[in-house]
PDB file of C-alpha atoms and ligand atoms in Angstrom:
ATOM      1  CA  MET A   1     -24.481  31.141  12.759  1.00 72.00           C
ATOM      2  CA  GLY A   2     -21.147  29.142  13.292  1.00 82.00           C
ATOM      3  CA  GLY A   3     -20.389  30.171  16.604  1.00 90.00           C
ATOM      4  CA  PHE A   4     -20.324  27.227  19.290  1.00 92.00           C
ATOM      5  CA  ILE A   5     -19.230  26.412  22.495  1.00 95.00           C
ATOM      6  CA  VAL A   6     -17.603  23.224  24.268  1.00 95.00           C
ATOM      7  CA  ILE A   7     -19.115  21.606  26.928  1.00 96.00           C
ATOM      8  CA  ASP A   8     -17.474  19.031  29.284  1.00 94.00           C
ATOM      9  CA  ARG A   9     -19.936  15.976  29.601  1.00 92.00           C
ATOM     10  CA  LEU A  10     -18.891  15.405  33.332  1.00 92.00           C
ATOM     11  CA  THR A  11     -18.986  18.712  34.788  1.00 95.00           C
ATOM     12  CA  ASN A  12     -21.601  20.259  32.497  1.00 94.00           C
ATOM     13  CA  SER A  13     -19.603  23.458  32.835  1.00 96.00           C
ATOM     14  CA  THR A  14     -18.273  25.278  29.446  1.00 95.00           C
ATOM     15  CA  VAL A  15     -14.802  25.049  28.922  1.00 96.00           C
ATOM     16  CA  GLY A  16     -14.459  26.727  25.064  1.00 96.00           C
ATOM     17  CA  ALA A  17     -16.052  28.700  22.812  1.00 95.00           C
ATOM     18  CA  GLY A  18     -15.522  29.469  19.057  1.00 94.00           C
ATOM     19  CA  LEU A  19     -16.635  31.205  15.682  1.00 92.00           C
ATOM     20  CA  LEU A  20     -16.180  29.207  12.545  1.00 87.00           C
ATOM     21  CA  HIS A  21     -14.234  31.425   9.634  1.00 85.00           C
ATOM     22  CA  PHE A  22     -15.299  29.161   6.851  1.00 79.00           C
ATOM     23  CA  ALA A  23     -16.332  25.580   6.407  1.00 76.00           C
ATOM     24  CA  LEU A  24     -14.070  23.405   4.731  1.00 75.00           C
ATOM     25  CA  ARG A  25     -16.798  21.886   2.327  1.00 73.00           C
ATOM     26  CA  ARG A  26     -13.815  20.403   0.406  1.00 76.00           C
ATOM     27  CA  ALA A  27     -15.496  17.800  -2.322  1.00 77.00           C
ATOM     28  CA  ASP A  28     -19.056  18.816  -1.382  1.00 80.00           C
ATOM     29  CA  ASN A  29     -19.710  20.965  -4.386  1.00 82.00           C
ATOM     30  CA  VAL A  30     -17.810  18.338  -6.615  1.00 86.00           C
ATOM     31  CA  ALA A  31     -20.206  16.034  -8.479  1.00 88.00           C
ATOM     32  CA  TRP A  32     -18.673  12.721 -10.106  1.00 89.00           C
ATOM     33  CA  GLN A  33     -17.727  12.980 -13.687  1.00 90.00           C
ATOM     34  CA  VAL A  34     -18.724  10.122 -15.977  1.00 90.00           C
ATOM     35  CA  ILE A  35     -16.026   9.392 -18.335  1.00 90.00           C
ATOM     36  CA  GLU A  36     -16.814   7.540 -21.492  1.00 92.00           C
ATOM     37  CA  VAL A  37     -13.721   5.240 -22.025  1.00 95.00           C
ATOM     38  CA  ASN A  38     -14.346   3.718 -18.604  1.00 95.00           C
ATOM     39  CA  LYS A  39     -12.379   0.811 -16.564  1.00 96.00           C
ATOM     40  CA  GLU A  40     -13.952  -1.978 -18.808  1.00 96.00           C
ATOM     41  CA  ALA A  41     -12.741  -0.137 -22.104  1.00 97.00           C
ATOM     42  CA  HIS A  42      -9.302   0.507 -20.910  1.00 97.00           C
ATOM     43  CA  ALA A  43      -8.774  -2.866 -19.617  1.00 97.00           C
ATOM     44  CA  ARG A  44     -10.191  -4.253 -22.917  1.00 97.00           C
ATOM     45  CA  VAL A  45      -7.655  -2.667 -25.122  1.00 97.00           C
ATOM     46  CA  LYS A  46      -5.292  -3.891 -23.266  1.00 98.00           C
ATOM     47  CA  GLY A  47      -6.622  -7.424 -23.596  1.00 97.00           C
ATOM     48  CA  GLN A  48      -6.153  -8.180 -19.185  1.00 98.00           C
ATOM     49  CA  LEU A  49      -7.915  -8.223 -16.441  1.00 98.00           C
ATOM     50  CA  PRO A  50      -6.796  -5.299 -14.223  1.00 98.00           C
ATOM     51  CA  ALA A  51      -5.386  -6.070 -10.593  1.00 98.00           C
ATOM     52  CA  VAL A  52      -3.645  -4.639  -7.302  1.00 98.00           C
ATOM     53  CA  VAL A  53      -0.962  -7.094  -6.465  1.00 98.00           C
ATOM     54  CA  TRP A  54      -0.191  -5.526  -2.846  1.00 98.00           C
ATOM     55  CA  PHE A  55       3.152  -6.918  -1.514  1.00 98.00           C
ATOM     56  CA  THR A  56       3.314  -6.188   2.445  1.00 98.00           C
ATOM     57  CA  GLY A  57       6.380  -7.122   4.573  1.00 98.00           C
ATOM     58  CA  LEU A  58       9.291  -5.515   7.029  1.00 98.00           C
ATOM     59  CA  SER A  59      11.907  -3.486   5.661  1.00 97.00           C
ATOM     60  CA  GLY A  60      14.655  -5.553   4.018  1.00 97.00           C
ATOM     61  CA  ALA A  61      11.869  -8.722   3.720  1.00 98.00           C
ATOM     62  CA  GLY A  62      12.357  -8.683  -0.164  1.00 97.00           C
ATOM     63  CA  LYS A  63       9.081  -7.314  -1.406  1.00 98.00           C
ATOM     64  CA  SER A  64      10.630  -4.901  -3.763  1.00 97.00           C
ATOM     65  CA  THR A  65      13.132  -7.789  -5.492  1.00 98.00           C
ATOM     66  CA  ILE A  66      10.276 -10.042  -5.673  1.00 98.00           C
ATOM     67  CA  ALA A  67       7.682  -7.282  -7.087  1.00 98.00           C
ATOM     68  CA  ASN A  68      10.902  -6.574  -9.693  1.00 98.00           C
ATOM     69  CA  VAL A  69      10.813  -9.955 -10.535  1.00 98.00           C
ATOM     70  CA  VAL A  70       6.830 -10.379 -11.128  1.00 98.00           C
ATOM     71  CA  GLU A  71       6.619  -7.604 -13.375  1.00 98.00           C
ATOM     72  CA  ARG A  72       9.682  -8.734 -15.551  1.00 98.00           C
ATOM     73  CA  LYS A  73       7.637 -11.825 -15.613  1.00 98.00           C
ATOM     74  CA  LEU A  74       4.124 -10.091 -16.752  1.00 98.00           C
ATOM     75  CA  TYR A  75       6.044  -7.875 -19.095  1.00 98.00           C
ATOM     76  CA  GLU A  76       7.407 -11.075 -20.781  1.00 98.00           C
ATOM     77  CA  LEU A  77       3.675 -12.399 -20.834  1.00 98.00           C
ATOM     78  CA  GLY A  78       2.564  -9.173 -22.253  1.00 97.00           C
ATOM     79  CA  ARG A  79       0.619  -7.615 -19.891  1.00 98.00           C
ATOM     80  CA  HIS A  80       0.413  -3.978 -19.072  1.00 98.00           C
ATOM     81  CA  THR A  81       1.835  -3.144 -15.499  1.00 98.00           C
ATOM     82  CA  TYR A  82       3.024  -0.487 -13.304  1.00 98.00           C
ATOM     83  CA  LEU A  83       5.285  -0.708 -10.068  1.00 98.00           C
ATOM     84  CA  LEU A  84       4.859   1.436  -7.217  1.00 98.00           C
ATOM     85  CA  ASP A  85       7.529   1.317  -4.723  1.00 98.00           C
ATOM     86  CA  GLY A  86       7.729   2.752  -0.970  1.00 96.00           C
ATOM     87  CA  ASP A  87      11.347   4.202  -1.532  1.00 95.00           C
ATOM     88  CA  ASN A  88      10.341   5.584  -4.613  1.00 96.00           C
ATOM     89  CA  VAL A  89       6.923   7.050  -4.213  1.00 97.00           C
ATOM     90  CA  ARG A  90       8.734   8.551  -1.136  1.00 97.00           C
ATOM     91  CA  HIS A  91      10.709  10.698  -3.391  1.00 97.00           C
ATOM     92  CA  GLY A  92       8.051  12.129  -5.087  1.00 97.00           C
ATOM     93  CA  LEU A  93       4.111  12.093  -4.352  1.00 97.00           C
ATOM     94  CA  ASN A  94       4.948  11.091  -0.785  1.00 98.00           C
ATOM     95  CA  LYS A  95       8.020  13.122   0.174  1.00 97.00           C
ATOM     96  CA  ASP A  96       6.300  15.238   2.660  1.00 97.00           C
ATOM     97  CA  LEU A  97       5.820  12.144   4.758  1.00 97.00           C
ATOM     98  CA  GLY A  98       7.845  10.529   7.313  1.00 96.00           C
ATOM     99  CA  PHE A  99       7.472   7.371   9.708  1.00 97.00           C
ATOM    100  CA  THR A 100       4.856   8.060  12.457  1.00 96.00           C
ATOM    101  CA  ASP A 101       2.049   5.928  12.524  1.00 96.00           C
ATOM    102  CA  ALA A 102      -0.095   8.932  10.965  1.00 96.00           C
ATOM    103  CA  GLU A 103       2.220   9.337   8.279  1.00 97.00           C
ATOM    104  CA  ARG A 104       2.247   5.902   7.301  1.00 97.00           C
ATOM    105  CA  VAL A 105      -1.583   5.789   7.109  1.00 97.00           C
ATOM    106  CA  GLU A 106      -1.578   8.621   4.779  1.00 97.00           C
ATOM    107  CA  ASN A 107       1.369   7.273   2.907  1.00 98.00           C
ATOM    108  CA  ILE A 108      -0.854   4.289   2.261  1.00 98.00           C
ATOM    109  CA  ARG A 109      -4.015   6.112   1.896  1.00 97.00           C
ATOM    110  CA  ARG A 110      -2.254   7.826  -0.810  1.00 98.00           C
ATOM    111  CA  VAL A 111      -1.172   4.855  -2.782  1.00 98.00           C
ATOM    112  CA  ALA A 112      -4.429   3.083  -2.346  1.00 98.00           C
ATOM    113  CA  GLU A 113      -5.671   5.887  -4.012  1.00 98.00           C
ATOM    114  CA  VAL A 114      -3.241   5.943  -6.844  1.00 98.00           C
ATOM    115  CA  ALA A 115      -3.513   2.092  -7.298  1.00 98.00           C
ATOM    116  CA  SER A 116      -7.046   2.348  -7.600  1.00 98.00           C
ATOM    117  CA  LEU A 117      -6.696   5.173 -10.616  1.00 98.00           C
ATOM    118  CA  MET A 118      -4.258   2.779 -12.134  1.00 98.00           C
ATOM    119  CA  VAL A 119      -6.598  -0.481 -12.205  1.00 98.00           C
ATOM    120  CA  ASP A 120      -9.225   2.548 -13.500  1.00 98.00           C
ATOM    121  CA  ALA A 121      -6.639   2.723 -16.572  1.00 98.00           C
ATOM    122  CA  GLY A 122      -6.731  -1.132 -17.043  1.00 98.00           C
ATOM    123  CA  LEU A 123      -3.229  -1.906 -15.733  1.00 98.00           C
ATOM    124  CA  ILE A 124      -1.650  -4.411 -13.116  1.00 98.00           C
ATOM    125  CA  VAL A 125      -0.802  -2.449 -10.503  1.00 98.00           C
ATOM    126  CA  LEU A 126       2.358  -4.080  -8.281  1.00 98.00           C
ATOM    127  CA  VAL A 127       2.249  -2.180  -5.106  1.00 98.00           C
ATOM    128  CA  SER A 128       5.422  -2.679  -2.706  1.00 98.00           C
ATOM    129  CA  PHE A 129       5.169  -0.833   0.917  1.00 98.00           C
ATOM    130  CA  ILE A 130       5.928  -1.905   4.242  1.00 98.00           C
ATOM    131  CA  SER A 131       2.224  -0.939   5.132  1.00 98.00           C
ATOM    132  CA  PRO A 132       2.205  -2.003   8.399  1.00 98.00           C
ATOM    133  CA  PHE A 133      -1.461  -1.866   9.492  1.00 97.00           C
ATOM    134  CA  GLU A 134      -3.966  -4.232   8.567  1.00 97.00           C
ATOM    135  CA  ALA A 135      -7.059  -1.608   8.726  1.00 97.00           C
ATOM    136  CA  GLU A 136      -4.801   0.583   5.686  1.00 97.00           C
ATOM    137  CA  ARG A 137      -4.553  -2.823   3.754  1.00 98.00           C
ATOM    138  CA  GLN A 138      -8.157  -3.821   4.330  1.00 98.00           C
ATOM    139  CA  MET A 139      -8.826   0.024   2.758  1.00 98.00           C
ATOM    140  CA  ALA A 140      -6.687  -0.443  -0.073  1.00 98.00           C
ATOM    141  CA  ARG A 141      -8.481  -3.474  -0.815  1.00 98.00           C
ATOM    142  CA  ALA A 142     -12.117  -1.729  -0.570  1.00 98.00           C
ATOM    143  CA  ARG A 143     -10.808   0.747  -2.994  1.00 98.00           C
ATOM    144  CA  VAL A 144     -10.855  -1.684  -5.667  1.00 98.00           C
ATOM    145  CA  ALA A 145     -13.598  -4.309  -7.310  1.00 98.00           C
ATOM    146  CA  GLU A 146     -14.098  -7.826  -5.337  1.00 97.00           C
ATOM    147  CA  GLY A 147     -11.203  -9.807  -6.631  1.00 97.00           C
ATOM    148  CA  GLU A 148      -8.937  -7.196  -7.883  1.00 98.00           C
ATOM    149  CA  PHE A 149      -6.746  -7.090  -4.723  1.00 98.00           C
ATOM    150  CA  ILE A 150      -3.953  -9.510  -4.245  1.00 98.00           C
ATOM    151  CA  GLU A 151      -2.276  -9.245  -0.910  1.00 98.00           C
ATOM    152  CA  VAL A 152       0.973 -10.837  -0.830  1.00 98.00           C
ATOM    153  CA  PHE A 153       2.458 -11.379   2.182  1.00 98.00           C
ATOM    154  CA  VAL A 154       6.446 -11.253   2.178  1.00 98.00           C
ATOM    155  CA  ASN A 155       7.123 -13.335   5.037  1.00 98.00           C
ATOM    156  CA  THR A 156      10.485 -12.746   6.315  1.00 98.00           C
ATOM    157  CA  PRO A 157      10.853 -13.062   9.957  1.00 97.00           C
ATOM    158  CA  LEU A 158      12.621  -9.917  11.732  1.00 98.00           C
ATOM    159  CA  GLU A 159      16.030 -11.392  12.568  1.00 98.00           C
ATOM    160  CA  VAL A 160      16.296 -12.817   9.038  1.00 97.00           C
ATOM    161  CA  ALA A 161      15.714  -9.028   7.540  1.00 97.00           C
ATOM    162  CA  GLU A 162      17.737  -7.457  10.580  1.00 98.00           C
ATOM    163  CA  ALA A 163      20.447  -9.847   9.426  1.00 97.00           C
ATOM    164  CA  ARG A 164      20.490  -8.803   5.436  1.00 95.00           C
ATOM    165  CA  ASP A 165      20.186  -5.007   6.846  1.00 97.00           C
ATOM    166  CA  SER A 166      20.981  -4.510   3.004  1.00 92.00           C
ATOM    167  CA  LYS A 167      20.369  -0.513   3.617  1.00 95.00           C
ATOM    168  CA  GLY A 168      22.377  -0.822   7.224  1.00 97.00           C
ATOM    169  CA  LEU A 169      19.030   0.980   8.357  1.00 97.00           C
ATOM    170  CA  TYR A 170      18.172  -1.959  11.334  1.00 98.00           C
ATOM    171  CA  ALA A 171      21.721  -1.030  12.449  1.00 98.00           C
ATOM    172  CA  LYS A 172      20.836   2.717  12.368  1.00 97.00           C
ATOM    173  CA  ALA A 173      17.745   2.085  14.418  1.00 97.00           C
ATOM    174  CA  ARG A 174      19.650  -0.545  17.096  1.00 97.00           C
ATOM    175  CA  ARG A 175      22.128   2.346  17.657  1.00 97.00           C
ATOM    176  CA  GLY A 176      19.287   4.625  18.276  1.00 95.00           C
ATOM    177  CA  GLU A 177      20.305   6.915  15.324  1.00 97.00           C
ATOM    178  CA  LEU A 178      16.850   6.204  13.716  1.00 96.00           C
ATOM    179  CA  THR A 179      13.216   6.058  15.519  1.00 95.00           C
ATOM    180  CA  ASN A 180       9.917   4.470  14.691  1.00 97.00           C
ATOM    181  CA  PHE A 181      11.539   1.879  12.430  1.00 97.00           C
ATOM    182  CA  THR A 182       9.051  -0.897  11.594  1.00 98.00           C
ATOM    183  CA  GLY A 183      10.036  -4.087  14.068  1.00 97.00           C
ATOM    184  CA  ILE A 184      11.981  -2.052  16.448  1.00 97.00           C
ATOM    185  CA  ASP A 185       9.954   0.490  17.707  1.00 96.00           C
ATOM    186  CA  SER A 186       6.853   0.671  15.550  1.00 97.00           C
ATOM    187  CA  PRO A 187       4.546  -2.169  14.840  1.00 97.00           C
ATOM    188  CA  TYR A 188       4.294  -4.359  11.955  1.00 98.00           C
ATOM    189  CA  GLU A 189       0.942  -6.087  11.779  1.00 98.00           C
ATOM    190  CA  PRO A 190       1.027  -9.439   9.775  1.00 98.00           C
ATOM    191  CA  PRO A 191      -1.737  -9.831   7.345  1.00 98.00           C
ATOM    192  CA  GLU A 192      -4.946 -11.752   8.789  1.00 94.00           C
ATOM    193  CA  SER A 193      -5.801 -13.103   5.428  1.00 96.00           C
ATOM    194  CA  PRO A 194      -3.470 -12.787   2.346  1.00 98.00           C
ATOM    195  CA  GLU A 195      -4.209 -14.237  -1.062  1.00 98.00           C
ATOM    196  CA  LEU A 196      -0.545 -15.530  -0.738  1.00 98.00           C
ATOM    197  CA  ASP A 197       1.892 -16.323   2.022  1.00 98.00           C
ATOM    198  CA  ILE A 198       5.683 -16.503   0.857  1.00 98.00           C
ATOM    199  CA  ASP A 199       8.345 -17.904   3.336  1.00 97.00           C
ATOM    200  CA  THR A 200      11.443 -16.185   1.938  1.00 96.00           C
ATOM    201  CA  THR A 201      13.559 -18.137   3.991  1.00 96.00           C
ATOM    202  CA  ARG A 202      13.189 -21.182   2.013  1.00 96.00           C
ATOM    203  CA  LEU A 203      12.588 -19.473  -1.742  1.00 97.00           C
ATOM    204  CA  SER A 204      14.489 -17.668  -4.083  1.00 97.00           C
ATOM    205  CA  ALA A 205      13.407 -14.223  -5.393  1.00 98.00           C
ATOM    206  CA  GLU A 206      12.543 -16.137  -8.998  1.00 98.00           C
ATOM    207  CA  ALA A 207      10.732 -19.008  -7.110  1.00 98.00           C
ATOM    208  CA  ALA A 208       8.488 -16.386  -4.907  1.00 98.00           C
ATOM    209  CA  ALA A 209       7.875 -14.650  -8.454  1.00 98.00           C
ATOM    210  CA  ASP A 210       6.650 -17.941  -9.787  1.00 98.00           C
ATOM    211  CA  LEU A 211       4.051 -18.500  -6.896  1.00 98.00           C
ATOM    212  CA  VAL A 212       2.752 -14.899  -7.514  1.00 98.00           C
ATOM    213  CA  ILE A 213       2.431 -15.794 -11.114  1.00 98.00           C
ATOM    214  CA  ALA A 214       0.501 -19.108 -10.466  1.00 98.00           C
ATOM    215  CA  ARG A 215      -1.691 -17.248  -7.715  1.00 98.00           C
ATOM    216  CA  LEU A 216      -2.780 -14.939 -10.340  1.00 98.00           C
ATOM    217  CA  ARG A 217      -3.545 -17.692 -12.679  1.00 98.00           C
ATOM    218  CA  ASP A 218      -5.732 -19.429  -9.686  1.00 98.00           C
ATOM    219  CA  LEU A 219      -7.460 -16.513  -9.120  1.00 98.00           C
ATOM    220  CA  GLY A 220      -8.360 -16.118 -12.908  1.00 97.00           C
ATOM    221  CA  ARG A 221      -6.582 -12.512 -13.092  1.00 97.00           C
ATOM    222  CA  LEU A 222      -4.268 -14.332 -15.718  1.00 97.00           C
ATOM    223  CA  PRO A 223      -5.047 -16.466 -18.546  1.00 95.00           C
TER     224      PRO A 223
HETATM  225  S1  ADX B   1       5.193   2.323   5.283  1.00 92.93           S
HETATM  226  O1  ADX B   1       5.270   1.778   6.185  1.00 92.93           O
HETATM  227  O2  ADX B   1       4.957   3.643   5.215  1.00 92.93           O
HETATM  228  O3  ADX B   1       4.465   1.270   4.170  1.00 92.93           O
HETATM  229  P1  ADX B   1       7.232   2.548   3.025  1.00 92.93           P
HETATM  230  O4  ADX B   1       6.843   1.210   2.337  1.00 92.93           O
HETATM  231  O5  ADX B   1       6.666   3.582   2.504  1.00 92.93           O
HETATM  232  O6  ADX B   1       6.846   2.385   4.490  1.00 92.93           O
HETATM  233  O7  ADX B   1       9.073   2.716   3.073  1.00 92.93           O
HETATM  234  C1  ADX B   1       9.931   1.785   3.540  1.00 92.93           C
HETATM  235  C2  ADX B   1      10.780   2.464   3.323  1.00 92.93           C
HETATM  236  O8  ADX B   1      11.654   3.465   3.911  1.00 92.93           O
HETATM  237  C3  ADX B   1      12.074   1.077   4.087  1.00 92.93           C
HETATM  238  O9  ADX B   1      12.195   0.138   3.003  1.00 92.93           O
HETATM  239  C4  ADX B   1      13.239   1.943   4.060  1.00 92.93           C
HETATM  240  O10 ADX B   1      14.222   1.777   3.103  1.00 92.93           O
HETATM  241  C5  ADX B   1      13.031   3.183   4.525  1.00 92.93           C
HETATM  242  N1  ADX B   1      12.700   3.792   5.795  1.00 92.93           N
HETATM  243  C6  ADX B   1      13.468   4.749   6.408  1.00 92.93           C
HETATM  244  N2  ADX B   1      12.800   5.188   7.549  1.00 92.93           N
HETATM  245  C7  ADX B   1      11.888   4.029   8.029  1.00 92.93           C
HETATM  246  C8  ADX B   1      11.275   3.500   9.302  1.00 92.93           C
HETATM  247  N3  ADX B   1      11.507   4.595  10.227  1.00 92.93           N
HETATM  248  N4  ADX B   1      10.733   2.288   9.015  1.00 92.93           N
HETATM  249  C9  ADX B   1      10.594   1.937   8.029  1.00 92.93           C
HETATM  250  N5  ADX B   1      11.033   2.287   6.963  1.00 92.93           N
HETATM  251  C10 ADX B   1      12.013   3.168   6.613  1.00 92.93           C
END
């Protein structure tokens, strides 16, 4: 009838009791609605194969710079794209989220869902988020079909990103004015098997973007 008790496994003593006011059934009573103009139709009318190109790396690694150039090149090829950028999405959809591990997980969960909807709409979606945890990047990959997720590791060592410090955030973090900063007092897990690993210490943004386009061709996502 909604009543429960909590028993300690070791001592077998009852340590708590409670009563459910109401159950959070959430999506239990929501059925999946079949939509006539489906993903294939959306993609066909755009004459392209949808995909998620997921850029991960430290703050200041160059993710957004490279993603911008990639989007310009795709636009020039007549592709239909959209760029989801961490800094921008955090001004709107995710403005309620900060930078604890749990908030980053939720940040990535939401953006993975948005990217998956955009793939459903037939778009080539560029996602530029630090996305520091392997598990959430895998979760994002699992939200789209096999072959549709292209993980790009924007591989910039911490020393290089920190030396650039374009937003002055590393200096702030080192002074202790910014906590949970990725690479300083918050972890970054490098991708285990990205589709592309870009060494930004040796390549311009333009050259890095060319590598991304070439990889998309290799993988059959572009003609
Ligand atoms: S993520 O870790 O949750 O994927 P996201 O890409 O959305 O991060 O946001 C990172 C951007 O937020 C950075 O480029 C930086 O400008 C800003 N930022 C502010 N505080 C932090 C912080 N504590 N750690 C990392 N980035 C931060």
